[in-house]
Amino acid sequence: MFKLEPTTIRHIIERVAEEALQKGAGSMDFGLNYNPFESSKNSIDQWSTWGECSVTCNSGQKSRSRGCGMSCRETETMVCFMPSCKKEKKPKGDTASREFNRYFPSSGSVEYINEDVDTCEEWIDCNNQTIKTYLNKSYLPSCPCYYPLHLDYNNKVWDRQKQKHFKWLNIIISEEGLNAYKPNAQYCIRSKLYRGTETLAAQFCCYDETMRLITRGKSAGTPNLISPEISQELHHKLDISPWIICKGDWTRYNEVIQPNNGLNCRDNPNEEDLKIQIFQAQNF
């Protein structure tokens, strides 16, 4: 038996009617006793070669076909067997994730303000050495001394200390709510993670209205333990929450996570302004 492709049914009916009329059938009889395949039963084509298997592993089907006259086509199918499908191995986590878990094996929720306990002091005592060790091994770029104006069209900045290019991202201060955390900053940038990195941290730098790096004080940028590129939730938990439990006292927060000035940029702000900021942080 052969199988007719559905798209050819209409053509066959039209052909039957046309040939019936040519043979002199009555106007009301479209040659219903006429077998349209009679004249073409001996004009069957050769089989085509077998097509490819429908699957790349395990069992599937393959088919071949041939013309059988009168715009019809006959199709044959058969089972085909391919190599067994191999089970995918579950990823064990990248190097950066393993490195982070080494220093921060569990990151439970942060307890906020507790009147009976100085949670900021607890955070400092528990994390001071761990965080410093983690950041020292993170191989982060140094903050450029001046805001790089070319970031909008070229995000690479040469680090003369590391002797290589690093990619940076321009940060829109209002979108990340930095007005509260870095009140005097006009520009901020964050280093991007790169292929082969062994850390989830990112460098974070802020600049004043003259585009000079803010190297200290309440508006200085500090490294992110978790880049928002990885997780906004973890970034907030490990980088923002400690600032909150320290009640915005940047002098205590910076005991653990210090601003970067690896290129020895000129101190900013000056000593007088810095003393005012310290007094305000510790007394208000």
mmCIF file of C-alpha atoms in Angstrom:
data_model
loop_
_atom_site.group_PDB
_atom_site.id
_atom_site.type_symbol
_atom_site.label_atom_id
_atom_site.label_comp_id
_atom_site.label_asym_id
_atom_site.label_seq_id
_atom_site.Cartn_x
_atom_site.Cartn_y
_atom_site.Cartn_z
ATOM 1 C CA MET A 1 0.000 0.000 0.000
ATOM 2 C CA PHE A 2 1.093 3.525 -0.591
ATOM 3 C CA LYS A 3 0.213 6.673 1.286
ATOM 4 C CA LEU A 4 -0.972 9.893 -0.342
ATOM 5 C CA GLU A 5 0.366 13.137 0.957
ATOM 6 C CA PRO A 6 -2.560 15.325 2.125
ATOM 7 C CA THR A 7 -1.430 18.276 0.044
ATOM 8 C CA THR A 8 -1.962 16.284 -3.169
ATOM 9 C CA ILE A 9 -5.582 15.184 -2.573
ATOM 10 C CA ARG A 10 -7.092 18.244 -4.228
ATOM 11 C CA HIS A 11 -4.852 17.865 -7.268
ATOM 12 C CA ILE A 12 -5.819 14.199 -7.668
ATOM 13 C CA ILE A 13 -9.547 14.996 -7.547
ATOM 14 C CA GLU A 14 -9.103 17.724 -10.146
ATOM 15 C CA ARG A 15 -7.057 15.380 -12.334
ATOM 16 C CA VAL A 16 -9.696 12.624 -12.051
ATOM 17 C CA ALA A 17 -12.446 15.005 -13.118
ATOM 18 C CA GLU A 18 -10.391 16.374 -16.005
ATOM 19 C CA GLU A 19 -9.464 12.957 -17.402
ATOM 20 C CA ALA A 20 -13.029 11.678 -16.949
ATOM 21 C CA LEU A 21 -14.372 14.526 -19.053
ATOM 22 C CA GLN A 22 -11.735 13.895 -21.725
ATOM 23 C CA LYS A 23 -12.872 10.266 -21.926
ATOM 24 C CA GLY A 24 -16.437 11.381 -22.651
ATOM 25 C CA ALA A 25 -18.092 10.855 -19.307
ATOM 26 C CA GLY A 26 -21.489 12.517 -18.893
ATOM 27 C CA SER A 27 -21.735 15.995 -17.504
ATOM 28 C CA MET A 28 -23.234 14.595 -14.292
ATOM 29 C CA ASP A 29 -20.823 11.653 -14.112
ATOM 30 C CA PHE A 30 -17.195 12.523 -13.535
ATOM 31 C CA GLY A 31 -16.006 9.079 -14.503
ATOM 32 C CA LEU A 32 -16.578 7.472 -11.146
ATOM 33 C CA ASN A 33 -15.982 4.077 -12.735
ATOM 34 C CA TYR A 34 -12.704 5.265 -14.166
ATOM 35 C CA ASN A 35 -9.518 4.295 -12.283
ATOM 36 C CA PRO A 36 -7.155 7.270 -12.588
ATOM 37 C CA PHE A 37 -4.220 5.146 -11.448
ATOM 38 C CA GLU A 38 -4.638 2.550 -14.177
ATOM 39 C CA SER A 39 -2.534 4.439 -16.688
ATOM 40 C CA SER A 40 0.223 5.254 -14.219
ATOM 41 C CA LYS A 41 0.561 2.083 -12.176
ATOM 42 C CA ASN A 42 3.664 1.087 -14.100
ATOM 43 C CA SER A 43 5.409 4.466 -13.674
ATOM 44 C CA ILE A 44 6.536 4.083 -10.035
ATOM 45 C CA ASP A 45 9.866 5.763 -9.217
ATOM 46 C CA GLN A 46 12.867 4.234 -7.480
ATOM 47 C CA TRP A 47 13.137 4.535 -3.710
ATOM 48 C CA SER A 48 15.163 7.479 -2.418
ATOM 49 C CA THR A 49 18.062 6.844 -0.038
ATOM 50 C CA TRP A 50 17.240 6.517 3.638
ATOM 51 C CA GLY A 51 17.179 9.836 5.498
ATOM 52 C CA GLU A 52 19.045 10.599 8.704
ATOM 53 C CA CYS A 53 17.867 9.165 12.008
ATOM 54 C CA SER A 54 15.419 11.420 13.856
ATOM 55 C CA VAL A 55 17.541 11.326 17.034
ATOM 56 C CA THR A 56 21.232 11.549 17.871
ATOM 57 C CA CYS A 57 21.160 8.962 20.647
ATOM 58 C CA ASN A 58 19.065 5.914 21.615
ATOM 59 C CA SER A 59 16.378 4.763 19.095
ATOM 60 C CA GLY A 60 14.456 6.800 16.548
ATOM 61 C CA GLN A 61 13.101 6.590 13.004
ATOM 62 C CA LYS A 62 14.358 7.206 9.510
ATOM 63 C CA SER A 63 12.384 7.247 6.279
ATOM 64 C CA ARG A 64 12.593 7.057 2.495
ATOM 65 C CA SER A 65 10.076 7.813 -0.235
ATOM 66 C CA ARG A 66 9.332 7.422 -3.948
ATOM 67 C CA GLY A 67 6.928 8.842 -6.481
ATOM 68 C CA CYS A 68 4.018 6.595 -7.452
ATOM 69 C CA GLY A 69 2.391 8.549 -10.271
ATOM 70 C CA MET A 70 -0.529 10.956 -10.295
ATOM 71 C CA SER A 71 1.192 13.402 -7.918
ATOM 72 C CA CYS A 72 1.275 10.888 -5.076
ATOM 73 C CA ARG A 73 4.221 9.793 -2.975
ATOM 74 C CA GLU A 74 4.835 6.597 -1.035
ATOM 75 C CA THR A 75 6.787 6.682 2.235
ATOM 76 C CA GLU A 76 8.464 3.940 4.257
ATOM 77 C CA THR A 77 9.849 4.231 7.770
ATOM 78 C CA MET A 78 12.085 2.010 9.848
ATOM 79 C CA VAL A 79 13.616 2.030 13.302
ATOM 80 C CA CYS A 80 17.183 3.291 13.637
ATOM 81 C CA PHE A 81 19.537 2.871 16.588
ATOM 82 C CA MET A 82 22.116 5.418 17.721
ATOM 83 C CA PRO A 83 24.660 5.350 20.586
ATOM 84 C CA SER A 84 23.209 5.488 24.095
ATOM 85 C CA CYS A 85 22.538 8.938 25.509
ATOM 86 C CA LYS A 86 25.115 9.837 28.156
ATOM 87 C CA LYS A 87 23.873 11.354 31.390
ATOM 88 C CA GLU A 88 25.033 14.939 31.878
ATOM 89 C CA LYS A 89 27.262 15.451 34.858
ATOM 90 C CA LYS A 90 26.038 17.987 37.364
ATOM 91 C CA PRO A 91 28.313 21.027 37.532
ATOM 92 C CA LYS A 92 30.364 21.195 40.683
ATOM 93 C CA GLY A 93 30.496 24.989 40.731
ATOM 94 C CA ASP A 94 33.063 27.325 39.255
ATOM 95 C CA THR A 95 36.335 28.327 40.858
ATOM 96 C CA ALA A 96 35.028 31.699 42.009
ATOM 97 C CA SER A 97 32.063 30.150 43.827
ATOM 98 C CA ARG A 98 34.268 27.593 45.560
ATOM 99 C CA GLU A 99 36.668 30.337 46.628
ATOM 100 C CA PHE A 100 33.803 32.392 48.085
ATOM 101 C CA ASN A 101 32.330 29.390 49.932
ATOM 102 C CA ARG A 102 35.749 28.724 51.402
ATOM 103 C CA TYR A 103 35.661 32.046 53.247
ATOM 104 C CA PHE A 104 31.909 32.350 53.742
ATOM 105 C CA PRO A 105 30.606 28.771 54.178
ATOM 106 C CA SER A 106 27.177 29.981 55.241
ATOM 107 C CA SER A 107 25.603 33.385 54.819
ATOM 108 C CA GLY A 108 22.562 33.370 57.051
ATOM 109 C CA SER A 109 20.274 36.324 57.487
ATOM 110 C CA VAL A 110 21.700 39.388 59.203
ATOM 111 C CA GLU A 111 20.134 40.353 62.502
ATOM 112 C CA TYR A 112 19.276 44.021 62.447
ATOM 113 C CA ILE A 113 19.218 46.500 65.284
ATOM 114 C CA ASN A 114 19.139 44.875 68.718
ATOM 115 C CA GLU A 115 19.062 47.258 71.656
ATOM 116 C CA ASP A 116 20.891 44.837 73.957
ATOM 117 C CA VAL A 117 23.631 43.773 71.555
ATOM 118 C CA ASP A 118 26.072 45.832 69.515
ATOM 119 C CA THR A 119 25.511 43.907 66.291
ATOM 120 C CA CYS A 120 27.992 46.111 64.438
ATOM 121 C CA GLU A 121 30.740 45.174 66.889
ATOM 122 C CA GLU A 122 29.771 41.515 66.535
ATOM 123 C CA TRP A 123 29.987 41.801 62.765
ATOM 124 C CA ILE A 124 33.444 43.403 63.029
ATOM 125 C CA ASP A 125 34.746 40.779 65.469
ATOM 126 C CA CYS A 126 33.403 37.840 63.471
ATOM 127 C CA ASN A 127 34.362 38.984 59.979
ATOM 128 C CA ASN A 128 37.346 41.308 60.216
ATOM 129 C CA GLN A 129 40.147 38.861 59.443
ATOM 130 C CA THR A 130 38.049 36.649 57.166
ATOM 131 C CA ILE A 131 37.009 39.514 54.899
ATOM 132 C CA LYS A 132 40.503 40.998 54.725
ATOM 133 C CA THR A 133 41.971 37.622 53.757
ATOM 134 C CA TYR A 134 39.262 37.116 51.139
ATOM 135 C CA LEU A 135 39.813 40.553 49.578
ATOM 136 C CA ASN A 136 43.605 40.178 49.605
ATOM 137 C CA LYS A 137 43.246 37.038 47.493
ATOM 138 C CA SER A 138 40.639 38.535 45.166
ATOM 139 C CA TYR A 139 43.095 40.161 42.727
ATOM 140 C CA LEU A 140 40.969 43.270 42.274
ATOM 141 C CA PRO A 141 42.079 46.246 40.176
ATOM 142 C CA SER A 142 43.104 49.504 41.814
ATOM 143 C CA CYS A 143 40.811 52.511 41.666
ATOM 144 C CA PRO A 144 41.910 54.999 38.967
ATOM 145 C CA CYS A 145 42.908 58.344 40.477
ATOM 146 C CA TYR A 146 40.509 60.160 38.150
ATOM 147 C CA TYR A 147 37.153 59.143 36.788
ATOM 148 C CA PRO A 148 37.720 57.507 33.356
ATOM 149 C CA LEU A 149 35.673 59.597 30.927
ATOM 150 C CA HIS A 150 35.891 57.036 28.131
ATOM 151 C CA LEU A 151 33.804 54.334 29.861
ATOM 152 C CA ASP A 152 30.746 55.063 27.720
ATOM 153 C CA TYR A 153 32.514 53.830 24.589
ATOM 154 C CA ASN A 154 35.457 51.818 25.953
ATOM 155 C CA ASN A 155 35.130 50.055 29.305
ATOM 156 C CA LYS A 156 38.782 49.009 29.558
ATOM 157 C CA VAL A 157 41.154 50.838 31.909
ATOM 158 C CA TRP A 158 44.869 50.104 32.193
ATOM 159 C CA ASP A 159 46.014 49.229 35.713
ATOM 160 C CA ARG A 160 49.656 50.176 36.012
ATOM 161 C CA GLN A 161 50.000 48.287 39.286
ATOM 162 C CA LYS A 162 48.660 44.989 37.912
ATOM 163 C CA GLN A 163 50.035 45.704 34.408
ATOM 164 C CA LYS A 164 46.854 44.678 32.622
ATOM 165 C CA HIS A 165 43.510 46.034 31.455
ATOM 166 C CA PHE A 166 40.392 45.665 33.595
ATOM 167 C CA LYS A 167 36.822 46.308 32.513
ATOM 168 C CA TRP A 168 34.723 48.772 34.495
ATOM 169 C CA LEU A 169 31.045 49.658 34.637
ATOM 170 C CA ASN A 170 29.727 53.178 35.131
ATOM 171 C CA ILE A 171 27.231 53.205 38.026
ATOM 172 C CA ILE A 172 24.125 55.391 38.068
ATOM 173 C CA ILE A 173 24.153 56.566 41.676
ATOM 174 C CA SER A 174 20.402 57.143 41.991
ATOM 175 C CA GLU A 175 19.535 53.657 40.705
ATOM 176 C CA GLU A 176 21.589 51.915 43.406
ATOM 177 C CA GLY A 177 20.506 54.262 46.188
ATOM 178 C CA LEU A 178 24.066 55.450 46.718
ATOM 179 C CA ASN A 179 22.901 58.942 47.662
ATOM 180 C CA ALA A 180 22.512 57.654 51.233
ATOM 181 C CA TYR A 181 25.665 55.529 51.372
ATOM 182 C CA LYS A 182 28.022 57.817 49.431
ATOM 183 C CA PRO A 183 26.461 61.291 49.880
ATOM 184 C CA ASN A 184 29.233 63.415 48.335
ATOM 185 C CA ALA A 185 29.992 61.119 45.404
ATOM 186 C CA GLN A 186 29.163 62.412 41.928
ATOM 187 C CA TYR A 187 30.467 59.422 39.967
ATOM 188 C CA CYS A 188 31.026 55.771 40.872
ATOM 189 C CA ILE A 189 32.424 52.819 38.935
ATOM 190 C CA ARG A 190 32.563 49.068 39.604
ATOM 191 C CA SER A 191 34.991 46.542 38.138
ATOM 192 C CA LYS A 192 33.436 43.802 36.013
ATOM 193 C CA LEU A 193 34.086 40.125 36.544
ATOM 194 C CA TYR A 194 36.320 38.573 33.904
ATOM 195 C CA ARG A 195 36.832 35.129 32.413
ATOM 196 C CA GLY A 196 38.911 32.903 34.663
ATOM 197 C CA THR A 197 38.463 35.048 37.771
ATOM 198 C CA GLU A 198 38.709 33.259 41.104
ATOM 199 C CA THR A 199 36.621 35.747 43.065
ATOM 200 C CA LEU A 200 33.043 36.981 43.211
ATOM 201 C CA ALA A 201 34.173 40.345 44.594
ATOM 202 C CA ALA A 202 34.387 43.620 42.678
ATOM 203 C CA GLN A 203 36.279 46.863 43.165
ATOM 204 C CA PHE A 204 34.100 49.915 43.790
ATOM 205 C CA CYS A 205 35.361 53.490 43.469
ATOM 206 C CA CYS A 206 33.678 56.884 43.843
ATOM 207 C CA TYR A 207 34.667 60.375 42.658
ATOM 208 C CA ASP A 208 33.826 63.953 43.627
ATOM 209 C CA GLU A 209 32.576 66.796 41.419
ATOM 210 C CA THR A 210 36.126 67.417 40.140
ATOM 211 C CA MET A 211 36.348 63.729 39.097
ATOM 212 C CA ARG A 212 39.058 63.021 41.673
ATOM 213 C CA LEU A 213 39.004 59.702 43.511
ATOM 214 C CA ILE A 214 37.509 59.930 47.008
ATOM 215 C CA THR A 215 40.139 57.991 48.925
ATOM 216 C CA ARG A 216 38.674 58.144 52.444
ATOM 217 C CA GLY A 217 35.727 59.351 54.470
ATOM 218 C CA LYS A 218 31.995 58.745 54.222
ATOM 219 C CA SER A 219 31.759 58.885 50.416
ATOM 220 C CA ALA A 220 34.730 56.692 49.525
ATOM 221 C CA GLY A 221 33.930 53.564 47.566
ATOM 222 C CA THR A 222 34.737 50.208 49.145
ATOM 223 C CA PRO A 223 35.191 46.773 47.531
ATOM 224 C CA ASN A 224 32.043 44.688 47.086
ATOM 225 C CA LEU A 225 32.338 41.241 48.657
ATOM 226 C CA ILE A 226 29.754 40.059 46.129
ATOM 227 C CA SER A 227 29.394 41.784 42.793
ATOM 228 C CA PRO A 228 25.762 42.579 41.878
ATOM 229 C CA GLU A 229 26.596 40.820 38.599
ATOM 230 C CA ILE A 230 26.423 37.577 40.608
ATOM 231 C CA SER A 231 23.484 38.262 42.918
ATOM 232 C CA GLN A 232 21.727 41.445 43.984
ATOM 233 C CA GLU A 233 20.382 39.631 47.050
ATOM 234 C CA LEU A 234 23.793 38.440 48.269
ATOM 235 C CA HIS A 235 25.322 41.827 47.463
ATOM 236 C CA HIS A 236 22.755 43.515 49.697
ATOM 237 C CA LYS A 237 23.171 40.933 52.455
ATOM 238 C CA LEU A 238 26.975 41.041 52.613
ATOM 239 C CA ASP A 239 27.778 44.591 51.484
ATOM 240 C CA ILE A 240 24.812 46.803 52.396
ATOM 241 C CA SER A 241 23.345 45.151 55.514
ATOM 242 C CA PRO A 242 26.550 45.608 57.594
ATOM 243 C CA TRP A 243 26.437 49.341 56.829
ATOM 244 C CA ILE A 244 22.850 49.376 58.124
ATOM 245 C CA ILE A 245 23.565 47.475 61.349
ATOM 246 C CA CYS A 246 26.470 49.869 61.972
ATOM 247 C CA LYS A 247 23.864 52.659 61.715
ATOM 248 C CA GLY A 248 25.702 54.334 58.881
ATOM 249 C CA ASP A 249 28.893 54.783 60.908
ATOM 250 C CA TRP A 250 31.360 54.415 58.054
ATOM 251 C CA THR A 251 34.320 54.644 60.471
ATOM 252 C CA ARG A 252 33.389 51.241 61.903
ATOM 253 C CA TYR A 253 32.383 49.730 58.568
ATOM 254 C CA ASN A 254 35.706 50.770 57.026
ATOM 255 C CA GLU A 255 37.640 49.015 59.786
ATOM 256 C CA VAL A 256 36.732 45.820 57.954
ATOM 257 C CA ILE A 257 36.154 46.878 54.340
ATOM 258 C CA GLN A 258 38.594 49.652 53.517
ATOM 259 C CA PRO A 259 38.561 52.015 50.513
ATOM 260 C CA ASN A 260 41.133 51.196 47.860
ATOM 261 C CA ASN A 261 43.987 53.579 47.078
ATOM 262 C CA GLY A 262 46.407 51.158 45.497
ATOM 263 C CA LEU A 263 47.731 53.790 43.092
ATOM 264 C CA ASN A 264 48.582 56.220 45.938
ATOM 265 C CA CYS A 265 46.245 58.921 44.681
ATOM 266 C CA ARG A 266 46.222 62.250 46.516
ATOM 267 C CA ASP A 267 44.212 62.162 49.763
ATOM 268 C CA ASN A 268 40.628 63.279 49.276
ATOM 269 C CA PRO A 269 38.989 64.834 51.301
ATOM 270 C CA ASN A 270 41.566 66.919 53.140
ATOM 271 C CA GLU A 271 42.351 66.458 56.842
ATOM 272 C CA GLU A 272 39.999 69.168 58.093
ATOM 273 C CA ASP A 273 36.986 67.848 56.189
ATOM 274 C CA LEU A 274 37.831 64.287 57.220
ATOM 275 C CA LYS A 275 37.819 65.223 60.926
ATOM 276 C CA ILE A 276 34.381 66.794 60.537
ATOM 277 C CA GLN A 277 33.063 63.657 58.845
ATOM 278 C CA ILE A 278 34.485 61.433 61.602
ATOM 279 C CA PHE A 279 32.891 63.568 64.315
ATOM 280 C CA GLN A 280 29.510 63.508 62.575
ATOM 281 C CA ALA A 281 29.634 59.729 62.032
ATOM 282 C CA GLN A 282 30.444 58.955 65.656
ATOM 283 C CA ASN A 283 28.069 61.434 67.293
ATOM 284 C CA PHE A 284 24.912 61.476 65.178
#
